[in-house]
Tab-separated table of C-alpha atoms in Angstrom:
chain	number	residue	atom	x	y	z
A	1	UNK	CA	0.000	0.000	0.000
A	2	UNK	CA	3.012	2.193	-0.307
A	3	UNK	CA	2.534	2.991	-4.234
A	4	UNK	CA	6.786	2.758	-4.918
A	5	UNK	CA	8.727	0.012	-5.677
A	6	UNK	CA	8.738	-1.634	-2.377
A	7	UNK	CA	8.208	-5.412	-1.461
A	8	UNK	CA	7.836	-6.842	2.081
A	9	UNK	CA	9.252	-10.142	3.228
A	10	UNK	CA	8.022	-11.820	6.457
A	11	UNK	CA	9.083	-15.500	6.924
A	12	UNK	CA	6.067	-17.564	7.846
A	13	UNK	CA	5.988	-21.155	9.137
A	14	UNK	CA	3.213	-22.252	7.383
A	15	UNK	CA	0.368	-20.844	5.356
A	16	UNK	CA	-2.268	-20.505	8.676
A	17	UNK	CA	1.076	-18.725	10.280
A	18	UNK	CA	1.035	-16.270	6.743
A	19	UNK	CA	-2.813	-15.667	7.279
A	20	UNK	CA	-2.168	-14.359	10.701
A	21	UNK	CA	0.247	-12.027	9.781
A	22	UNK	CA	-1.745	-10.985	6.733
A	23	UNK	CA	-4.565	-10.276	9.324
A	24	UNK	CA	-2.276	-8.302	11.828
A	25	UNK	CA	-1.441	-5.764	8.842
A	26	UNK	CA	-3.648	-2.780	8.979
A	27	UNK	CA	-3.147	-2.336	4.884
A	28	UNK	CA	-4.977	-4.335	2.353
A	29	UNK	CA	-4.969	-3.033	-1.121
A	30	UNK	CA	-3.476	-6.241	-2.706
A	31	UNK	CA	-1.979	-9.443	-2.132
A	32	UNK	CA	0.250	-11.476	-4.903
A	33	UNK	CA	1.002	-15.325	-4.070
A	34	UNK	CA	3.236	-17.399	-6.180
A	35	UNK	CA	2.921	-21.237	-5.852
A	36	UNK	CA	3.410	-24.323	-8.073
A	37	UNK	CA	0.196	-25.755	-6.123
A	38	UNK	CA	-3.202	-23.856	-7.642
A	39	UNK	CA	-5.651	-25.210	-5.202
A	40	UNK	CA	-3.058	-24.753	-2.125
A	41	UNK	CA	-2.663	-20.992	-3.473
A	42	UNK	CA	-6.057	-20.499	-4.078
A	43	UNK	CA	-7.256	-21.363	-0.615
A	44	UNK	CA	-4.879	-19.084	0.718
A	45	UNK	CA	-6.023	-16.390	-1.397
A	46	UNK	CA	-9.651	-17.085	-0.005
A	47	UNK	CA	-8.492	-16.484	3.560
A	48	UNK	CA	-7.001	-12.572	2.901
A	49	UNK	CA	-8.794	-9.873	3.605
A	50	UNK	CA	-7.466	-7.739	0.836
A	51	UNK	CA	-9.010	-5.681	-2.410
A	52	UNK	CA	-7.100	-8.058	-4.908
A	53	UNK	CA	-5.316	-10.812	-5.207
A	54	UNK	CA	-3.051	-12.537	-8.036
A	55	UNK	CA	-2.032	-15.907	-8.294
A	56	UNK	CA	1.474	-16.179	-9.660
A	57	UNK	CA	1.738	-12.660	-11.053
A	58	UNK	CA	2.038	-9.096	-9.520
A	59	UNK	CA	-0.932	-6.534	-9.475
A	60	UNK	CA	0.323	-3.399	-11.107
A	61	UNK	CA	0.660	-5.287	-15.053
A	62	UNK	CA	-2.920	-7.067	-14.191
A	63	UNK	CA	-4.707	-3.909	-13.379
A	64	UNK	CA	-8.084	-3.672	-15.265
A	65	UNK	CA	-8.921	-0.268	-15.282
A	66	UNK	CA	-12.328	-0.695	-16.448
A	67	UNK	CA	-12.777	-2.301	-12.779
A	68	UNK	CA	-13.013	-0.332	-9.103
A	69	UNK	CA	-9.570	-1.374	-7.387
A	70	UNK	CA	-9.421	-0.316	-3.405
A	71	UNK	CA	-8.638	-1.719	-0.451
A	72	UNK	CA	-10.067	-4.239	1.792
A	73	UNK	CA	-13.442	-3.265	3.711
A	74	UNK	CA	-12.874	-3.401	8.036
């Protein structure tokens, strides 16, 4: 949610571990997950509380502008 070219790493022990810090974050424009496993990525996806997520790509090139893109309702 900082609109510049910056990327934040947390290390997570497992993906329940990931949605917890997700959930601690008080941002959430967008999420991007990359995976080999669709169906372990996309039930990660489902558990984010965040405007948009990508699978395996970044938001910015996916953008639809024809579309509303905000952040995530509290």
């Amino acid at each position: 949610d900082v609109f510049a070219p910056v990327m934040s790493l947390l290390a997570a022990e497992d993906d329940e571990h990931a949605l917890q810090l997700a959930a601690q974050s008080g941002y959430g424009l967008g999420a991007s997950i990359f995976s080999r496993d669709a169906a372990r990525a996309t039930a990660l996806a489902c558990g984010l509380n965040v405007g948009v997520v990508v699978i395996n790509d970044v938001i910015a090139p996916t953008a639809d502008a024809r579309l509303p893109f905000g952040g995530r309702l509290r």
